[in-house]
mmCIF file of C-alpha atoms and ligand atoms in Angstrom:
data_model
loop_
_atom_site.group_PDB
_atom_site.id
_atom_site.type_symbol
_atom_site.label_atom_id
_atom_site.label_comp_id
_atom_site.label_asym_id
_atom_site.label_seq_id
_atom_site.Cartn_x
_atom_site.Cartn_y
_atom_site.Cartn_z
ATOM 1 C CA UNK B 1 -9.773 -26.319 -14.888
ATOM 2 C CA UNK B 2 -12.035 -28.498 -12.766
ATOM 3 C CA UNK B 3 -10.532 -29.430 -9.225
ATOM 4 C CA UNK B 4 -10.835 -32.769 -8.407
ATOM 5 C CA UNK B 5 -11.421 -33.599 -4.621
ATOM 6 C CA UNK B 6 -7.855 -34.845 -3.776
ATOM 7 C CA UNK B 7 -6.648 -31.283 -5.086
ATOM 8 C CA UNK B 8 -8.822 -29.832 -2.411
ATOM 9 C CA UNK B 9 -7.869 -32.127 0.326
ATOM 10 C CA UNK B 10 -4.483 -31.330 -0.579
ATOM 11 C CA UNK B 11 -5.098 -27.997 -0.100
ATOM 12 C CA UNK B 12 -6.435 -29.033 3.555
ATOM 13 C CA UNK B 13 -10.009 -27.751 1.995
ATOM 14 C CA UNK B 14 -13.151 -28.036 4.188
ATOM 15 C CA UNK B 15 -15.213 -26.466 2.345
ATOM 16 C CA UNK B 16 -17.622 -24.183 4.270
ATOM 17 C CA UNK B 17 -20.837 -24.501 2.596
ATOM 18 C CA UNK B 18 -21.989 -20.862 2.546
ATOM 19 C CA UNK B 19 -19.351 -18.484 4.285
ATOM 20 C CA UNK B 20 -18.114 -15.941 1.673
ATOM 21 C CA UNK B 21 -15.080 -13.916 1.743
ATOM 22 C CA UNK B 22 -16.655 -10.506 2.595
ATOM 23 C CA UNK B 23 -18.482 -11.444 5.449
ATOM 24 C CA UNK B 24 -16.289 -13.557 7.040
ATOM 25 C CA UNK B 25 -13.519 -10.344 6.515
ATOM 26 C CA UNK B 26 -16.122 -8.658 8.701
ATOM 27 C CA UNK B 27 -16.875 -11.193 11.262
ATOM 28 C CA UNK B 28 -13.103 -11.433 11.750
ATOM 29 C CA UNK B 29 -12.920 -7.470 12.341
ATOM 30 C CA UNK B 30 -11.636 -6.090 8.993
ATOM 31 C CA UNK B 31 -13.768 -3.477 6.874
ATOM 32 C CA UNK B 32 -13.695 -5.309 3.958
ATOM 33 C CA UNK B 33 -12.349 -8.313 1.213
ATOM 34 C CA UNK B 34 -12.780 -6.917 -1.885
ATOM 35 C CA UNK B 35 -12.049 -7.224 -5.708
ATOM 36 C CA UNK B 36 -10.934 -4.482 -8.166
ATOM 37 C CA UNK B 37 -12.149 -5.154 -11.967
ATOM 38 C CA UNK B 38 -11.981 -2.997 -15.113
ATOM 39 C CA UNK B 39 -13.663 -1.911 -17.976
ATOM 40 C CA UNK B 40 -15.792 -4.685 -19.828
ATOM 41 C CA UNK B 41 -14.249 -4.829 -23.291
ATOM 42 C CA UNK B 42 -10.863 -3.464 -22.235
ATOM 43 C CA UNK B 43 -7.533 -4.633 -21.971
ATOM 44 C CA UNK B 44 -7.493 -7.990 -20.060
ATOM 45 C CA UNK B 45 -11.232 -7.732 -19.808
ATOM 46 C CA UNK B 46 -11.304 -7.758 -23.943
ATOM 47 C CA UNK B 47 -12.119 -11.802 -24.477
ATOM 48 C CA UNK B 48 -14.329 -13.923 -23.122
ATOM 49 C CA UNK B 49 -17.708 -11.552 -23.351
ATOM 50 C CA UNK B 50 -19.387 -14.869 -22.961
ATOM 51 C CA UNK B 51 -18.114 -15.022 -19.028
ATOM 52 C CA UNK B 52 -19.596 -11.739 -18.311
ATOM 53 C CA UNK B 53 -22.859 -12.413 -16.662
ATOM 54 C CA UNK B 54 -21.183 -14.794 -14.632
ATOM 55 C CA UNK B 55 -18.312 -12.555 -13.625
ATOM 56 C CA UNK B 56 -20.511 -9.862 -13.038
ATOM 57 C CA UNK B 57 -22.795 -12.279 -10.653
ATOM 58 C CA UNK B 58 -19.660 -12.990 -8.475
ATOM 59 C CA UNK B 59 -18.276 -9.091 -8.781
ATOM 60 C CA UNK B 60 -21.591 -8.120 -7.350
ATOM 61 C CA UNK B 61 -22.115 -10.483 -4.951
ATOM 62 C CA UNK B 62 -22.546 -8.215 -1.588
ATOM 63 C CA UNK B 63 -21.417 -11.227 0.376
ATOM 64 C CA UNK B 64 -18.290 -11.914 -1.636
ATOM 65 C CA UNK B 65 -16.758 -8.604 -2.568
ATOM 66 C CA UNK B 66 -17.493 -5.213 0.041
ATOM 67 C CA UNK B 67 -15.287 -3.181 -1.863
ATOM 68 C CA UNK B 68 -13.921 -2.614 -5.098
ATOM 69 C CA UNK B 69 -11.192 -0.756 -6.847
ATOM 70 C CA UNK B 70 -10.911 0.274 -10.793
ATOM 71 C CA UNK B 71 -7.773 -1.322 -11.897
ATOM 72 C CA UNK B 72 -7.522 1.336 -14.857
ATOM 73 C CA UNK B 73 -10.531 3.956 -15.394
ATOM 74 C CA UNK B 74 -8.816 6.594 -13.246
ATOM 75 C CA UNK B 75 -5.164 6.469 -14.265
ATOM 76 C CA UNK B 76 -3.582 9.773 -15.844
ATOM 77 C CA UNK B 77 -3.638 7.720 -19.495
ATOM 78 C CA UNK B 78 -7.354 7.517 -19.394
ATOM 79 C CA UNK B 79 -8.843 10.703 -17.249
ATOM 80 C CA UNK B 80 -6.440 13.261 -18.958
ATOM 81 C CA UNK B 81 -5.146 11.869 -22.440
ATOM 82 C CA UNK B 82 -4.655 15.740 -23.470
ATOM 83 C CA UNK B 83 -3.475 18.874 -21.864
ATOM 84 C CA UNK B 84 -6.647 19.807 -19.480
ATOM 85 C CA UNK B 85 -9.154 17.261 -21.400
ATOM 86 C CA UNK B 86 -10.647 15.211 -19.007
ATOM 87 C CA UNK B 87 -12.540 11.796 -19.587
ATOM 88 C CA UNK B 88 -14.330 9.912 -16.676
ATOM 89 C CA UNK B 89 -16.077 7.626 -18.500
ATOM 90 C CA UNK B 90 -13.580 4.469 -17.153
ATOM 91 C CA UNK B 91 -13.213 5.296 -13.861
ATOM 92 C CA UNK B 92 -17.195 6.034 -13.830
ATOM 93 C CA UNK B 93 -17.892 2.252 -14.749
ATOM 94 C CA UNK B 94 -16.356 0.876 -11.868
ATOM 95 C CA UNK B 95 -17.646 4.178 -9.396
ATOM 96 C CA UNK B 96 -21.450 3.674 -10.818
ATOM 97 C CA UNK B 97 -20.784 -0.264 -9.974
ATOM 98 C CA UNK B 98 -19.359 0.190 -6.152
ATOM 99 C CA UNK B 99 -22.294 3.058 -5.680
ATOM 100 C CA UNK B 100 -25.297 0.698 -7.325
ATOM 101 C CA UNK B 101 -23.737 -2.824 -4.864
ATOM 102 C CA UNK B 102 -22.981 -1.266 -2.021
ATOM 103 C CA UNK B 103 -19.411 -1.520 -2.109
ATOM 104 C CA UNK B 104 -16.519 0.653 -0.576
ATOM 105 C CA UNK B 105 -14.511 2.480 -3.581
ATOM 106 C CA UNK B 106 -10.779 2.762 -3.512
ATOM 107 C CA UNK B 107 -9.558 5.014 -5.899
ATOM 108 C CA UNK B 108 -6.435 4.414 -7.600
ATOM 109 C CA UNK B 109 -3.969 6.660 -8.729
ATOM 110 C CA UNK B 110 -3.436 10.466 -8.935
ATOM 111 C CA UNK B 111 0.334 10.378 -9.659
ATOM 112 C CA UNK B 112 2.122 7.232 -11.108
ATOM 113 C CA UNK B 113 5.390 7.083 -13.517
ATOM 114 C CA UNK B 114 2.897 4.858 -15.356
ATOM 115 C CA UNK B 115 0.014 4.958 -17.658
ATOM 116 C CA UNK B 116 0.969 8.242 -17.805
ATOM 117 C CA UNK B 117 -0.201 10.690 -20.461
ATOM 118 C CA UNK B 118 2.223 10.446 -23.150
ATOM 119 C CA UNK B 119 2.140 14.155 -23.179
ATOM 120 C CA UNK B 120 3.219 14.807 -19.488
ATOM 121 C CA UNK B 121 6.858 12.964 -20.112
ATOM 122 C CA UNK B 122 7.074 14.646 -23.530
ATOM 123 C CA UNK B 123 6.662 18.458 -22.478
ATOM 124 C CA UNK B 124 9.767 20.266 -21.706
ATOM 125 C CA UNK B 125 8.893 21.032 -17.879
ATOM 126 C CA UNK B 126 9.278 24.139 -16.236
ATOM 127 C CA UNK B 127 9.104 23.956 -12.346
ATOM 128 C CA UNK B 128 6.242 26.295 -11.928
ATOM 129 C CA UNK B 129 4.221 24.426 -15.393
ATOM 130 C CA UNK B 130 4.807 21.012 -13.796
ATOM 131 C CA UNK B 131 3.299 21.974 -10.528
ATOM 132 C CA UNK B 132 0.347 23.365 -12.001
ATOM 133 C CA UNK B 133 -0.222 20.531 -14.438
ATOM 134 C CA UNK B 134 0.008 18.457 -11.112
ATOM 135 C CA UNK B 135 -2.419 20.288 -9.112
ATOM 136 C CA UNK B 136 -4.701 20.596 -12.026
ATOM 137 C CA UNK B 137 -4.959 17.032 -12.771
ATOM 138 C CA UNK B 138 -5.707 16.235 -8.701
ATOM 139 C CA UNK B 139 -8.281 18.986 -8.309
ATOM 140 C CA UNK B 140 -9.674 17.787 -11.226
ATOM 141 C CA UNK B 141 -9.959 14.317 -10.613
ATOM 142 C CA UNK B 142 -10.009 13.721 -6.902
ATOM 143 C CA UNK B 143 -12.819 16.627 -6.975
ATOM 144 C CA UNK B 144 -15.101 14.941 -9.547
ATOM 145 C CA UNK B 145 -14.766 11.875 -7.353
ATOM 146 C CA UNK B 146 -15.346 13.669 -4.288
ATOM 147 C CA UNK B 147 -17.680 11.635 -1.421
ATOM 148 C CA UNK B 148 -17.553 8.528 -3.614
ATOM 149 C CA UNK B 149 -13.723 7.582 -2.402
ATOM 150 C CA UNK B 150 -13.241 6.216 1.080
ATOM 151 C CA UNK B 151 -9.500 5.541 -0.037
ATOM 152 C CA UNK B 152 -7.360 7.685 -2.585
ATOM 153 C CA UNK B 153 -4.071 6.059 -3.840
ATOM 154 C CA UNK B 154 -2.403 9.601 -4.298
ATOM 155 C CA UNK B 155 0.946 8.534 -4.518
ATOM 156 C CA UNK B 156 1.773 5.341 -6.626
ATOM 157 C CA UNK B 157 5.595 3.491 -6.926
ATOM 158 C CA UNK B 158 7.160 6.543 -6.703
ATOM 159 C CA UNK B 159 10.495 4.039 -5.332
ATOM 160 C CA UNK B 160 13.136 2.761 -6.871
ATOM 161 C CA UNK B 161 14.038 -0.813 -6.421
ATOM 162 C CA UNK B 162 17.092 0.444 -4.510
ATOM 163 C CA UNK B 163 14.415 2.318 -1.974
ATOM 164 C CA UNK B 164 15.567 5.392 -3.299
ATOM 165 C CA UNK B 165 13.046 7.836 -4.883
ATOM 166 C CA UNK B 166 12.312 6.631 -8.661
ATOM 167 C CA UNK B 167 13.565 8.928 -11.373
ATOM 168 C CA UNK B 168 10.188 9.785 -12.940
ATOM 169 C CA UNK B 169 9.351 12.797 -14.682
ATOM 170 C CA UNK B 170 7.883 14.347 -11.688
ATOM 171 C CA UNK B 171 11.205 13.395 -9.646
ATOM 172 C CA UNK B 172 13.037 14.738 -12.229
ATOM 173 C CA UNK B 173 11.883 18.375 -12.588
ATOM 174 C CA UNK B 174 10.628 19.128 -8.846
ATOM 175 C CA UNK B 175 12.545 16.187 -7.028
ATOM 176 C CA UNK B 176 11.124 15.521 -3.383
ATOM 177 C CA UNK B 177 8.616 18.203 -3.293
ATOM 178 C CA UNK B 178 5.875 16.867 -6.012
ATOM 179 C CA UNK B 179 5.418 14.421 -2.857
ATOM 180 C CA UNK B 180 4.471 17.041 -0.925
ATOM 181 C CA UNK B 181 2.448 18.842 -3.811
ATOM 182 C CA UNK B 182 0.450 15.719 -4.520
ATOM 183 C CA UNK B 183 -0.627 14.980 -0.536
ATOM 184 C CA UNK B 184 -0.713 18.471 -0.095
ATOM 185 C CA UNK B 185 -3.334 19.043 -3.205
ATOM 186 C CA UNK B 186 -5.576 16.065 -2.392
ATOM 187 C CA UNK B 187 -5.684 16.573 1.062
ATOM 188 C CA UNK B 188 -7.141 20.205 0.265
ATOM 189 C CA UNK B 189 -9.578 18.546 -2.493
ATOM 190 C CA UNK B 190 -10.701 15.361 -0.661
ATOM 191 C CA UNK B 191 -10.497 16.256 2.760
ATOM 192 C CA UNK B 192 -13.123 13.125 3.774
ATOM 193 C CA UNK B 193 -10.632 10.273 1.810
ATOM 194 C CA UNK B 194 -8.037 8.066 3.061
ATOM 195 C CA UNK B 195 -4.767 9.306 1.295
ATOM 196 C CA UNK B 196 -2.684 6.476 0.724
ATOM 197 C CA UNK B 197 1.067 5.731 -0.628
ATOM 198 C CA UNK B 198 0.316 2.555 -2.514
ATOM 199 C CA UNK B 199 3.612 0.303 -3.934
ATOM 200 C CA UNK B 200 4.228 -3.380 -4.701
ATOM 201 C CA UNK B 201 7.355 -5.053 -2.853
ATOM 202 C CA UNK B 202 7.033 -3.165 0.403
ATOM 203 C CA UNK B 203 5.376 -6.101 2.177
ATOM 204 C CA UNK B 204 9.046 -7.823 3.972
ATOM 205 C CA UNK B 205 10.591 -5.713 6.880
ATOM 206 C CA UNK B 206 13.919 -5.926 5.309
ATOM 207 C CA UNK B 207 13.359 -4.787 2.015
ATOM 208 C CA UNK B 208 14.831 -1.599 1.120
ATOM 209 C CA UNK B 209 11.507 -0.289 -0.432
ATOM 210 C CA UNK B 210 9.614 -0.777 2.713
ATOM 211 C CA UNK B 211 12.248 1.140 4.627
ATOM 212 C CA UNK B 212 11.806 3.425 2.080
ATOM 213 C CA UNK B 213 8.265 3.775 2.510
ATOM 214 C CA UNK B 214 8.649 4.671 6.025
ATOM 215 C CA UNK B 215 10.853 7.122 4.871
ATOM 216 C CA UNK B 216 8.877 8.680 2.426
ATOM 217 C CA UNK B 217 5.644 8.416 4.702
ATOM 218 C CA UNK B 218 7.930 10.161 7.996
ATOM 219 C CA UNK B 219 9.154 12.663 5.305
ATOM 220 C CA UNK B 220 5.450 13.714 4.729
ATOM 221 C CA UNK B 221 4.370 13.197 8.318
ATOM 222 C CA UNK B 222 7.704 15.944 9.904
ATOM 223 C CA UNK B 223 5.964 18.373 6.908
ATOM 224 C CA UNK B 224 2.898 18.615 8.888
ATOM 225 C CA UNK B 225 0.737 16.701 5.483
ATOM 226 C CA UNK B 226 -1.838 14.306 5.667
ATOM 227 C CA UNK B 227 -1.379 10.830 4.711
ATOM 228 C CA UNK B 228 -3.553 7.961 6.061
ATOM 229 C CA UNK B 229 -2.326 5.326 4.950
ATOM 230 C CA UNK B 230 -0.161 3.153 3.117
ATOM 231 C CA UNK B 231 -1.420 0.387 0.580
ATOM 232 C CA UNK B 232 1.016 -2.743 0.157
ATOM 233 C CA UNK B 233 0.096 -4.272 -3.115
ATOM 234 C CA UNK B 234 1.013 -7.508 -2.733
ATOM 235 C CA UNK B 235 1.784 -8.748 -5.939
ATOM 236 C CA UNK B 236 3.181 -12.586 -4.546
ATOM 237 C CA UNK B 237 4.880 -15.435 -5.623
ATOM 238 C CA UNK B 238 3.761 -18.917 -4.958
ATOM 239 C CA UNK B 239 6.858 -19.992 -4.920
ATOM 240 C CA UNK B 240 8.447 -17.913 -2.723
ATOM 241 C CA UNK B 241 6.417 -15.555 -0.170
ATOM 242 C CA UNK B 242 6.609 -13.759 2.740
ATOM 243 C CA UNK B 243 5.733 -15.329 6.033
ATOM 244 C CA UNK B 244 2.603 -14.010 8.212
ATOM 245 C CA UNK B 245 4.974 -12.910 10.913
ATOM 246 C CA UNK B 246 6.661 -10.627 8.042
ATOM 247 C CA UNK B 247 3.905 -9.538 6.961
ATOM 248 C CA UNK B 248 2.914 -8.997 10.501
ATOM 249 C CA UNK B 249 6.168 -7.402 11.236
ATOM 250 C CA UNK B 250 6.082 -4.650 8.307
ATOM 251 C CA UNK B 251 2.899 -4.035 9.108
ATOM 252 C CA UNK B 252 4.096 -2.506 12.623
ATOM 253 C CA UNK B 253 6.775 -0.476 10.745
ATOM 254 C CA UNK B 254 4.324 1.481 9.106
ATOM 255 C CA UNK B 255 1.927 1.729 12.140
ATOM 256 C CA UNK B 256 5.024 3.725 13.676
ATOM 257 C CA UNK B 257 4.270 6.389 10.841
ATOM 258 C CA UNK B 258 0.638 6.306 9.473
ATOM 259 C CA UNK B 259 -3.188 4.950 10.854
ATOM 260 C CA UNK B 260 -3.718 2.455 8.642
ATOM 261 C CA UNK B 261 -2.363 -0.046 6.061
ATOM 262 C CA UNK B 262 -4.327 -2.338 3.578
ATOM 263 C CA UNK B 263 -3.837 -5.248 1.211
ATOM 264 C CA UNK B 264 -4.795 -3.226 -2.191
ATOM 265 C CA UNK B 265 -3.243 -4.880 -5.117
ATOM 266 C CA UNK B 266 -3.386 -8.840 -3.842
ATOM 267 C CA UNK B 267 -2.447 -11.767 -6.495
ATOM 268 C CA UNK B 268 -0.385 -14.563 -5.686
ATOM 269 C CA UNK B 269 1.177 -15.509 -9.247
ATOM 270 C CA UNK B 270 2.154 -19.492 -9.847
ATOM 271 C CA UNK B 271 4.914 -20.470 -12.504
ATOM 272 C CA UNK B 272 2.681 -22.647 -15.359
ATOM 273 C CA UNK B 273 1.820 -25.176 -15.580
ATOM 274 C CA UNK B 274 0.088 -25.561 -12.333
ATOM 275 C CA UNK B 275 0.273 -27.999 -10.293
ATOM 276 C CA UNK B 276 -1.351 -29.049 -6.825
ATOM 277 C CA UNK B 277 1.894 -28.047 -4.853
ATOM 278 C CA UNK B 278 1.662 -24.896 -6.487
ATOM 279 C CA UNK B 279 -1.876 -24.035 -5.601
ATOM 280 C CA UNK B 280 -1.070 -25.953 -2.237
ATOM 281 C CA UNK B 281 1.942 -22.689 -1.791
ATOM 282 C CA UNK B 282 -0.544 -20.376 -3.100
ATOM 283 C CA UNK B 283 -3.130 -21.417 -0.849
ATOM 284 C CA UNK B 284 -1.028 -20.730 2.305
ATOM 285 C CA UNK B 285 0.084 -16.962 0.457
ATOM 286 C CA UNK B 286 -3.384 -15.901 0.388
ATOM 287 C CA UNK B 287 -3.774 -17.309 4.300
ATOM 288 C CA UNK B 288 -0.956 -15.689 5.582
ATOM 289 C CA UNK B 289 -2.416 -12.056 4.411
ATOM 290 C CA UNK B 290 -5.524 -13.046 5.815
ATOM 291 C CA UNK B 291 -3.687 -13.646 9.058
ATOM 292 C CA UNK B 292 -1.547 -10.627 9.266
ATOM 293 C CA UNK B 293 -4.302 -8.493 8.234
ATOM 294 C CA UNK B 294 -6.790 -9.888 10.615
ATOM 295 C CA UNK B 295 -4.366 -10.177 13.040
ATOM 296 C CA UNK B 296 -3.168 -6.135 12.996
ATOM 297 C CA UNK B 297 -6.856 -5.320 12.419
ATOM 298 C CA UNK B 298 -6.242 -2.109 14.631
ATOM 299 C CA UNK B 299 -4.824 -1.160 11.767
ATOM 300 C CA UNK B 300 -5.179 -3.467 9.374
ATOM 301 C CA UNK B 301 -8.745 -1.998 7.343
ATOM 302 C CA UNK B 302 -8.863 -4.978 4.798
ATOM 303 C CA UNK B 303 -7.839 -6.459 1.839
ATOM 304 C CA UNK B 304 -8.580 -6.154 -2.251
ATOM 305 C CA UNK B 305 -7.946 -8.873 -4.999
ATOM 306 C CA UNK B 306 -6.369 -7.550 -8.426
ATOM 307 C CA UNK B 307 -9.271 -9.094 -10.093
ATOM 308 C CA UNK B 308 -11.072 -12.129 -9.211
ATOM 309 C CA UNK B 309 -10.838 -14.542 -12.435
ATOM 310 C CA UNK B 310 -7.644 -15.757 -13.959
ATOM 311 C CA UNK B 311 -8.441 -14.584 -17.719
ATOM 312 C CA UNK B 312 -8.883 -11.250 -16.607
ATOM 313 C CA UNK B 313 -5.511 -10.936 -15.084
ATOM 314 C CA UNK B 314 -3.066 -8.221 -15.554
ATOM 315 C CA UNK B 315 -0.310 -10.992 -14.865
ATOM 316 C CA UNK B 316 0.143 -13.443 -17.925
ATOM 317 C CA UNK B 317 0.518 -10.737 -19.569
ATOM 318 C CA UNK B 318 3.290 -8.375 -17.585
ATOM 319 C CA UNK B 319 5.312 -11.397 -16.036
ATOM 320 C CA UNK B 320 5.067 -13.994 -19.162
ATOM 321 C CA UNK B 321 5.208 -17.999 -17.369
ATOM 322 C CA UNK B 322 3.329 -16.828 -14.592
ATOM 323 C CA UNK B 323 -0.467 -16.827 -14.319
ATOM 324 C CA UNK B 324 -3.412 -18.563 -12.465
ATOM 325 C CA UNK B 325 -3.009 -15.650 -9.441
ATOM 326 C CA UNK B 326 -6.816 -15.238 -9.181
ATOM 327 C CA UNK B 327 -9.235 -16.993 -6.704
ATOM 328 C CA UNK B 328 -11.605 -18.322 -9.665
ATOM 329 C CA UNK B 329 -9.980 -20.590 -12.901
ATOM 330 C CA UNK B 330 -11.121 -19.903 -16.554
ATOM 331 C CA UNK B 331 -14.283 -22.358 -16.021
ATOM 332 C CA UNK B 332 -15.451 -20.272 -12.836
ATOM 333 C CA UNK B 333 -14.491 -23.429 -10.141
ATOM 334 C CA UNK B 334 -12.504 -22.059 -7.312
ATOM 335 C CA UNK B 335 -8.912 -22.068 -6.479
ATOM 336 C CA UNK B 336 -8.205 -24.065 -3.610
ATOM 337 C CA UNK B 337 -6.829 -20.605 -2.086
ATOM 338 C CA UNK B 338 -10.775 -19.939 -1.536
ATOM 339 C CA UNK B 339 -11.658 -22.633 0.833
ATOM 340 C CA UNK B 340 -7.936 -21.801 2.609
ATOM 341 C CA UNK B 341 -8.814 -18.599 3.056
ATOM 342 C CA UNK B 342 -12.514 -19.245 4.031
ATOM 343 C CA UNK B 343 -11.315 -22.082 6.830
ATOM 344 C CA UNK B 344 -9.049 -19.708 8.130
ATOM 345 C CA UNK B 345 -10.851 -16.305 8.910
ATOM 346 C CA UNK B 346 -13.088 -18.922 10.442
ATOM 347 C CA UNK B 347 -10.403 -20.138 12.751
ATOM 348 C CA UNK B 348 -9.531 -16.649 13.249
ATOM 349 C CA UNK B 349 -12.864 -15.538 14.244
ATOM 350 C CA UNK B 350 -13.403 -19.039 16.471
ATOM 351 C CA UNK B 351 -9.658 -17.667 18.041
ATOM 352 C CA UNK B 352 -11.668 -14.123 18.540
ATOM 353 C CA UNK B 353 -14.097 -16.021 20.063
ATOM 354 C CA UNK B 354 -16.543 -16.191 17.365
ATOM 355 C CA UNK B 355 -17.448 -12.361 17.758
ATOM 356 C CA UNK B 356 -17.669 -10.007 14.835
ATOM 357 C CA UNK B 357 -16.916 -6.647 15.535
ATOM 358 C CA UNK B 358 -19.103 -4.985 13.035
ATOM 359 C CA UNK B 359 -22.454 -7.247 12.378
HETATM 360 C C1 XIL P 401 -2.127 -2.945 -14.036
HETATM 361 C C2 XIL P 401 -3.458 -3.278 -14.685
HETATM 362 O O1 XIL P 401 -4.070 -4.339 -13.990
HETATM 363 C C3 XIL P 401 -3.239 -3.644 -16.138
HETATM 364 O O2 XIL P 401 -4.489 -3.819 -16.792
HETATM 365 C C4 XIL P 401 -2.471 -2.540 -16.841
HETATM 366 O O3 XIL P 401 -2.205 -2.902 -18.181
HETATM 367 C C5 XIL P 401 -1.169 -2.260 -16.108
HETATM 368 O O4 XIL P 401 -1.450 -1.940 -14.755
HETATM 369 N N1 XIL P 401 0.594 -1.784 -9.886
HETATM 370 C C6 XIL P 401 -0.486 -0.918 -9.931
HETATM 371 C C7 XIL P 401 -1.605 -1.210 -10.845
HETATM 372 O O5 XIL P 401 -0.555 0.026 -9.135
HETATM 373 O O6 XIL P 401 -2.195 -0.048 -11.335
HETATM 374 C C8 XIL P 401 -1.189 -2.108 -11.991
HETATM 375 O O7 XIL P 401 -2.350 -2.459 -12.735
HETATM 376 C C9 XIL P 401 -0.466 -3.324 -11.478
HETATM 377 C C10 XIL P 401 0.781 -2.930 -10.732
#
């Protein structure tokens, strides 16, 4: 889709000739605006091999993306599909990538209900065998990836939608203490990372999950275990998102409890067919998490894109009517969310008075 220059103005687009996303992120005080990606030839990155070399010229761009995150290669499914077997060859893609551009790595996720091994829900559990499969697969993983992670997603979703703890198979067999076993194991294996709780719809101060967050975080916290940080995903609506103060708000619940908090999961989904008003609501999502990030950037470290480009997007596919979440459309123009985002960490840094904290 080409955008035609009233859909920019609409969008209250100047665009900024050169400014990229990255380095304005750290002008403005953050760490970094990054971009997670996955496997070429995988999943949503299976059509369109004829895009690649321009993908990969964005992806790469130090300017545009200073970190990165592999939206697959490390999951449970992929790095242990059998009973002690391990397989980094996934997760090694996007770790060779970050290492050879220069870009942060977040690592994502040592214990999720999902894209689980098929054989860790089928084997009948005993305590003791569960706990050792658990602390096998993070020594295993987190300590190949050792020094490469500056952030670990440890923990992933392990809420309910109720805020209560989810009823996975870990829950199940050990209940609150595979928490502690997973924080507990990494933090002995990574010692240098980040350790993160990561979960999507923790991002308004009265949801349920995020008080549950805080709970699960404080729970950690009163045990005497490490935990960093927690990652708010930020999977968004167009239609219907959270305002910056809320973001701003939940942002100070969790600096009550942890160090740090990032944006790791960011995609603002619009209900097809777009439409400028659409993009227009999307536009001011993606600004508002540039605001409440830059604006909490004591603690505040940055914020990641779930992909970049709209045809390799998790989100057609998971939430069918949505899709168009990305930053770039299918013919690589630019969402008008880019030039929002752009004008405003420029305001922001103008507001700061145009000093960057880290040039
Ligand atoms: C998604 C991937 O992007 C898809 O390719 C995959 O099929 C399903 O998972 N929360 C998470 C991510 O923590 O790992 C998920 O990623 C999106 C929701």
């Amino acid at each position: 889709m080409r955008l035609s220059t009233s859909l920019l103005a609409a969008a209250g687009a100047v665009p900024l000739a050169t400014a990229q996303l990255h380095e304005l992120a750290v002008k403005a005080g953050l760490q970094y605006f990054g971009a997670a990606t996955d496997t070429p030839g995988f999943r949503e990155r299976e059509p369109y091999p004829e895009s690649y070399s321009q993908y990969d010229a964005i992806l790469e761009d130090p300017k545009e993306f200073g970190q990165t995150t592999p939206t697959n290669g490390q999951k449970w499914l992929f790095v242990e599909p059998e009973p002690g077997v391990f397989n980094f060859t996934e997760g090694d893609y996007v770790a060779d990538l970050a290492n050879r551009t220069n870009k942060i790595l977040r690592c994502h996720a040592l214990v999720w209900h999902s894209q689980l091994a098929p054989w860790v829900e089928t084997t009948e559990w005993t305590k003791e065998g569960l706990r050792e499969a658990i602390v096998r697969h993070i020594t295993e993983v987190a300590g190949y990836y050792r020094g490469r992670c500056a952030h670990w997603d440890v923990l992933n979703e392990a809420l309910d939608e109720d805020g209560t703890y989810r009823k996975s198979v870990f829950y199940n067999v050990l209940g609150e203490e595979y928490i502690r076993l997973t924080f507990e194991t990494a933090a002995k294996v990574d010692p240098e990372a980040k350790l993160y709780y990561n979960d999507y719809g923790i991002e308004r101060p009265a949801s349920v999950k995020t008080a549950g967050a805080v709970r699960l975080v404080k729970m950690l916290k009163d045990a005497g275990i490490k935990v960093d940080g927690v990652g708010m995903q930020a999977h968004l609506h167009a239609d219907n998102h959270p305002s910056e103060a809320d973001l701003i708000n939940t942002i100070g619940m969790y600096k009550e409890v942890v160090k740090e908090v990032a944006f790791t999961e960011l995609d603002v989904r619009i209900k097809v067919p777009v439409d400028e008003q659409k993009l227009q609501w999307q536009s001011e999502c993606y600004q508002k998490v540039v605001g409440a990030c830059v604006k909490t950037k004591d603690v505040c470290v940055g914020i990641t894109i779930w992909d970049f480009y709209d045809p390799f997007s998790w989100v057609p596919h998971v939430f069918p009517g949505n899709g168009a979440s990305l930053l770039w459309f299918e013919d690589f123009s630019k969402h008008p969310a880019y030039d929002g985002m752009v004008n405003y960490f420029g305001e922001l840094i103008e507001a700061q008075g145009g000093n960057s904290t880290c040039s």
